[in-house]
One Martini backbone bead per residue (centre of mass of N, CA, C, O) as a GRO file, in nm:
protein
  123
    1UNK     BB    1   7.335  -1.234   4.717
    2UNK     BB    2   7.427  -1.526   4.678
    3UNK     BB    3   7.338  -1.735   4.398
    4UNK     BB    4   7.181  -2.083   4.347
    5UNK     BB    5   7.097  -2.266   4.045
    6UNK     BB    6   6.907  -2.521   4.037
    7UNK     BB    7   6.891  -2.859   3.844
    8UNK     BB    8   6.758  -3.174   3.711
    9UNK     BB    9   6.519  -3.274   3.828
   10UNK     BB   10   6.265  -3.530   3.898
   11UNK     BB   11   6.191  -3.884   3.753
   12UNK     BB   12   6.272  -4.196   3.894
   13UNK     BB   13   6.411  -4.496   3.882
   14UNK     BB   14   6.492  -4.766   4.049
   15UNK     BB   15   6.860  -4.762   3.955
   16UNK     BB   16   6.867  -4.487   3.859
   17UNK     BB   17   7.003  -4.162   3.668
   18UNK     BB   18   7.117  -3.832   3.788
   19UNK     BB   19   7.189  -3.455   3.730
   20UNK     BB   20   7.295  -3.212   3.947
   21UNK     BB   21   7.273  -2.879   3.915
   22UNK     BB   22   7.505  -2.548   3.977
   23UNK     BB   23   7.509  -2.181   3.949
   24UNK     BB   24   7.706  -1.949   4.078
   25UNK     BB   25   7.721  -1.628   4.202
   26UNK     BB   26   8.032  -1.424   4.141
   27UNK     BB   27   8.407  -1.438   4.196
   28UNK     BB   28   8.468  -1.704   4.431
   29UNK     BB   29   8.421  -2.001   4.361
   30UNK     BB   30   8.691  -2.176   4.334
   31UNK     BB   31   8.726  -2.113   4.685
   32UNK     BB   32   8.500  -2.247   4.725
   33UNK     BB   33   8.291  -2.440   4.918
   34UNK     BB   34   8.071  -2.680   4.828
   35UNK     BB   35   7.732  -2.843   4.838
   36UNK     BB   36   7.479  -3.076   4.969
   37UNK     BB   37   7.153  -3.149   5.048
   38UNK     BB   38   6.881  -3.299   5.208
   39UNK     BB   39   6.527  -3.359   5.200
   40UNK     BB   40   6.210  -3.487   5.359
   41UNK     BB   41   5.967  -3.527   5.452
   42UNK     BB   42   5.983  -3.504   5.801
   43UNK     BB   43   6.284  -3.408   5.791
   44UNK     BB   44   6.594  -3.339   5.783
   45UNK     BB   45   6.837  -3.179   5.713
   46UNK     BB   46   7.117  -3.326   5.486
   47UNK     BB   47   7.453  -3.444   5.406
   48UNK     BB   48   7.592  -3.534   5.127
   49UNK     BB   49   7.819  -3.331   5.026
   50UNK     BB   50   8.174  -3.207   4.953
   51UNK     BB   51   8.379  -2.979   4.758
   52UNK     BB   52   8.758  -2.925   4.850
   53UNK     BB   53   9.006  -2.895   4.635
   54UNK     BB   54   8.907  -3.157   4.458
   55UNK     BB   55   8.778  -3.303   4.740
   56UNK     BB   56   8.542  -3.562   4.828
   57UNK     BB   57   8.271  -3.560   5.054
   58UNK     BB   58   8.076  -3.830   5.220
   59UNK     BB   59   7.775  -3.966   5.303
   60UNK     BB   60   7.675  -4.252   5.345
   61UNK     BB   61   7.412  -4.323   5.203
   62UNK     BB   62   7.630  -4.195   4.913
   63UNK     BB   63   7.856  -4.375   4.923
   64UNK     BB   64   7.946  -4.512   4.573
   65UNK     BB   65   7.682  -4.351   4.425
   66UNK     BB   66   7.787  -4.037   4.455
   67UNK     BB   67   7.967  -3.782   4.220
   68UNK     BB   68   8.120  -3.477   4.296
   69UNK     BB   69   8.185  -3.164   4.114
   70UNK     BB   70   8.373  -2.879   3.908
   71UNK     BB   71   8.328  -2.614   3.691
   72UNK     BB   72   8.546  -2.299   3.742
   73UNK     BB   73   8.423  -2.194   3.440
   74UNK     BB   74   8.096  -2.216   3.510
   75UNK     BB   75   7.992  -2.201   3.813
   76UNK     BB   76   7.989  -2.535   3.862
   77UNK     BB   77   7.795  -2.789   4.014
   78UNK     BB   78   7.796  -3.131   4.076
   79UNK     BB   79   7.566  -3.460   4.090
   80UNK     BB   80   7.588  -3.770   4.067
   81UNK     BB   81   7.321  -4.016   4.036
   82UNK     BB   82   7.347  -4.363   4.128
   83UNK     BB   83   7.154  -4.635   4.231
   84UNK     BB   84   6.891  -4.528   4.277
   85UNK     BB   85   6.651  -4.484   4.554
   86UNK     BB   86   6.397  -4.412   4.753
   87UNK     BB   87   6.532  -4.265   5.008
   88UNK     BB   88   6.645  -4.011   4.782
   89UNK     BB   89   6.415  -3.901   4.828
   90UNK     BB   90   6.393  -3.548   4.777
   91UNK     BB   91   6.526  -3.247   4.851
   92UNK     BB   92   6.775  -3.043   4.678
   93UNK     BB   93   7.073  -2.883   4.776
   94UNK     BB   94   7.234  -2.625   4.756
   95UNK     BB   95   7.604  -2.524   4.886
   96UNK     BB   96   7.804  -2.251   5.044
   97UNK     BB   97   8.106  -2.125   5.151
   98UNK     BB   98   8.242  -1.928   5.357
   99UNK     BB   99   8.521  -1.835   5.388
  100UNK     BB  100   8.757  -2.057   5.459
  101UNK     BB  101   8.597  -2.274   5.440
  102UNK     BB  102   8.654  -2.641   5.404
  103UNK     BB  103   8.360  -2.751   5.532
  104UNK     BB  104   8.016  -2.919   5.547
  105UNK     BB  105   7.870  -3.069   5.817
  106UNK     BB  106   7.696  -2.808   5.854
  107UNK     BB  107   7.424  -2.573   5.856
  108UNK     BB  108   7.622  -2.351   5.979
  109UNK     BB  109   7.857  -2.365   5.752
  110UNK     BB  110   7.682  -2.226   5.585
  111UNK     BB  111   7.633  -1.934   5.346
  112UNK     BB  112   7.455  -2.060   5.096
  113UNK     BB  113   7.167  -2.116   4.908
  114UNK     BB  114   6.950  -2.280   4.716
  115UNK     BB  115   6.592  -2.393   4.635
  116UNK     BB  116   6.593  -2.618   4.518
  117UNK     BB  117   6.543  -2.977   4.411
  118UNK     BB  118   6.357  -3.222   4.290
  119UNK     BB  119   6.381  -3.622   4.374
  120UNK     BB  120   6.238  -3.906   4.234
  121UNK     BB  121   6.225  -4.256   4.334
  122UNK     BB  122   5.972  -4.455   4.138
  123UNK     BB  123   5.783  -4.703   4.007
   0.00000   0.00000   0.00000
């Protein structure tokens, strides 16, 4: 129903930053919660960040280091990852909250996933 393209991921070096997009189709994006969760092979999906009305919260492993912004005249939701680790290798999730819904702290708070996109870490 609703669309959730993510973009940006690749291969990167241990202390190096990357960029992921996304770009969500629909009509009320601007009031919606965005956010962000990552999968590692053999692991849960897991928590990165959300951001609503302006203000993203994050998850422990990545605070101080990922910060969540968006775009609601593009539809788009972005991640910027600096001071990458190798243990943030992962699949990442764009995720989007259904009507009212003001936090994502958990996968069933989700309404809307994206595809994934790859994200490795590693020299």
């Amino acid at each position: 129903q609703v669309q959730l393209v993510e973009s940006g991921g690749g291969l990167v070096q241990p202390g190096g930053s990357l960029r992921l997009s996304c770009a969500a189709s629909g009509t009320t994006f601007s009031i919606k919660t965005m956010g962000w969760y990552r999968q590692a092979p053999g692991k849960e999906r897991e928590l990165v960040g959300f951001i609503h009305n302006g203000s993203a919260t994050y998850a422990d492993p990545v605070r101080g280091r990922f910060t969540i912004s968006r775009d609601n005249a593009k539809n788009t939701v972005y991640l910027q990852m600096n001071s990458l680790k190798p243990e943030d290798t992962a699949v990442y999730y764009c995720a989007q909250g259904p009507p009212f819904r003001s936090s994502l702290y958990h996968l069933a708070d989700v309404g809307s996933w994206g595809q994934g996109t790859q994200v490795t870490v590693s020299s």
